[in-house]
Amino acid sequence: MKRATLAAALSTLFLAAPALANQTYVCTHGDKQRVISVVYATEGQTVPCEVTYDKGMGAESLWQAQNLAGYCEEQAAAFVEKQRGWGWTCTQQ
């Protein structure tokens, strides 16, 4: 009985925990589009990660973190704000 209760509790815990998905921002300015993404190497973990920037000719890596949780998200958010300051309209996908 204890095993069944423990198994049920663990199943509920794992099912309730959201999977960490890559974050993507699409920025537009006139007919131009830029894509800023936070890419996670391992599903469900915030590190390692990288921030990529795609101007339509392939993504380039701007920042990476191996063990500092939150770094990629902060860098991406700051870069999105810079884009907005330059007149781009950015939305999170």
mmCIF file of C-alpha atoms in Angstrom:
data_model
loop_
_atom_site.group_PDB
_atom_site.id
_atom_site.type_symbol
_atom_site.label_atom_id
_atom_site.label_comp_id
_atom_site.label_asym_id
_atom_site.label_seq_id
_atom_site.Cartn_x
_atom_site.Cartn_y
_atom_site.Cartn_z
ATOM 1 C CA MET A 1 0.000 0.000 0.000
ATOM 2 C CA LYS A 2 2.806 2.388 0.909
ATOM 3 C CA ARG A 3 4.501 1.690 -2.426
ATOM 4 C CA ALA A 4 1.335 2.442 -4.354
ATOM 5 C CA THR A 5 0.835 5.706 -2.468
ATOM 6 C CA LEU A 6 4.458 6.719 -3.024
ATOM 7 C CA ALA A 7 4.270 5.817 -6.716
ATOM 8 C CA ALA A 8 1.075 7.829 -7.129
ATOM 9 C CA ALA A 9 2.590 10.833 -5.364
ATOM 10 C CA LEU A 10 5.733 10.721 -7.500
ATOM 11 C CA SER A 11 3.710 10.328 -10.699
ATOM 12 C CA THR A 12 1.629 13.351 -9.803
ATOM 13 C CA LEU A 13 4.738 15.368 -9.004
ATOM 14 C CA PHE A 14 6.416 14.565 -12.325
ATOM 15 C CA LEU A 15 3.272 15.129 -14.355
ATOM 16 C CA ALA A 16 2.604 18.457 -12.640
ATOM 17 C CA ALA A 17 6.126 19.773 -13.246
ATOM 18 C CA PRO A 18 6.118 21.637 -16.554
ATOM 19 C CA ALA A 19 8.721 20.635 -19.105
ATOM 20 C CA LEU A 20 11.135 23.428 -19.840
ATOM 21 C CA ALA A 21 10.720 24.487 -23.463
ATOM 22 C CA ASN A 22 12.959 26.740 -25.482
ATOM 23 C CA GLN A 23 11.970 30.411 -25.304
ATOM 24 C CA THR A 24 11.595 32.285 -28.589
ATOM 25 C CA TYR A 25 11.058 35.974 -29.306
ATOM 26 C CA VAL A 26 10.204 37.207 -32.791
ATOM 27 C CA CYS A 27 11.101 40.835 -33.490
ATOM 28 C CA THR A 28 9.863 42.713 -36.553
ATOM 29 C CA HIS A 29 10.702 46.106 -38.040
ATOM 30 C CA GLY A 30 8.969 46.855 -41.311
ATOM 31 C CA ASP A 31 9.502 43.790 -43.487
ATOM 32 C CA LYS A 32 12.513 42.573 -41.483
ATOM 33 C CA GLN A 33 12.369 39.808 -38.885
ATOM 34 C CA ARG A 34 14.794 38.698 -36.174
ATOM 35 C CA VAL A 35 14.461 35.653 -33.912
ATOM 36 C CA ILE A 36 16.024 35.527 -30.437
ATOM 37 C CA SER A 37 15.902 32.141 -28.725
ATOM 38 C CA VAL A 38 16.948 30.610 -25.434
ATOM 39 C CA VAL A 39 17.887 27.031 -26.278
ATOM 40 C CA TYR A 40 18.215 24.416 -23.543
ATOM 41 C CA ALA A 41 20.588 21.493 -24.159
ATOM 42 C CA THR A 42 18.684 19.145 -21.843
ATOM 43 C CA GLU A 43 14.899 19.102 -21.646
ATOM 44 C CA GLY A 44 13.696 20.111 -18.199
ATOM 45 C CA GLN A 45 16.979 21.770 -17.166
ATOM 46 C CA THR A 46 17.918 25.449 -17.425
ATOM 47 C CA VAL A 47 21.621 24.760 -17.963
ATOM 48 C CA PRO A 48 23.497 24.288 -20.150
ATOM 49 C CA CYS A 49 21.821 26.829 -22.402
ATOM 50 C CA GLU A 50 22.565 29.340 -25.116
ATOM 51 C CA VAL A 51 20.990 32.456 -26.596
ATOM 52 C CA THR A 52 20.796 32.445 -30.378
ATOM 53 C CA TYR A 53 20.073 35.308 -32.767
ATOM 54 C CA ASP A 54 18.811 34.704 -36.288
ATOM 55 C CA LYS A 55 18.629 37.490 -38.876
ATOM 56 C CA GLY A 56 17.361 35.090 -41.532
ATOM 57 C CA MET A 57 20.768 33.773 -42.594
ATOM 58 C CA GLY A 58 21.217 31.178 -39.849
ATOM 59 C CA ALA A 59 21.340 31.476 -36.084
ATOM 60 C CA GLU A 60 24.471 32.627 -34.292
ATOM 61 C CA SER A 61 25.205 31.999 -30.638
ATOM 62 C CA LEU A 62 25.407 35.196 -28.568
ATOM 63 C CA TRP A 63 25.696 33.845 -24.997
ATOM 64 C CA GLN A 64 26.109 30.483 -23.319
ATOM 65 C CA ALA A 65 25.937 29.208 -19.753
ATOM 66 C CA GLN A 66 27.100 25.858 -18.447
ATOM 67 C CA ASN A 67 26.011 26.091 -14.796
ATOM 68 C CA LEU A 68 24.598 29.569 -14.062
ATOM 69 C CA ALA A 69 20.804 29.161 -14.053
ATOM 70 C CA GLY A 70 18.902 32.215 -15.280
ATOM 71 C CA TYR A 71 21.840 33.703 -17.215
ATOM 72 C CA CYS A 72 20.525 32.906 -20.698
ATOM 73 C CA GLU A 73 17.028 34.135 -19.859
ATOM 74 C CA GLU A 74 18.402 37.434 -18.488
ATOM 75 C CA GLN A 75 20.641 37.997 -21.513
ATOM 76 C CA ALA A 76 17.813 37.234 -23.944
ATOM 77 C CA ALA A 77 15.394 39.573 -22.131
ATOM 78 C CA ALA A 78 17.982 42.388 -22.115
ATOM 79 C CA PHE A 79 18.667 41.881 -25.828
ATOM 80 C CA VAL A 80 14.930 41.938 -26.596
ATOM 81 C CA GLU A 81 14.689 45.267 -24.739
ATOM 82 C CA LYS A 82 17.586 46.628 -26.827
ATOM 83 C CA GLN A 83 15.746 45.582 -29.975
ATOM 84 C CA ARG A 84 12.629 47.390 -28.758
ATOM 85 C CA GLY A 85 14.735 50.477 -28.045
ATOM 86 C CA TRP A 86 15.906 50.392 -31.663
ATOM 87 C CA GLY A 87 12.271 50.428 -32.865
ATOM 88 C CA TRP A 88 11.638 46.707 -33.263
ATOM 89 C CA THR A 89 8.376 45.094 -32.119
ATOM 90 C CA CYS A 90 9.114 41.869 -30.227
ATOM 91 C CA THR A 91 6.697 39.199 -29.049
ATOM 92 C CA GLN A 92 7.360 35.988 -27.146
ATOM 93 C CA GLN A 93 6.159 32.911 -29.011
#
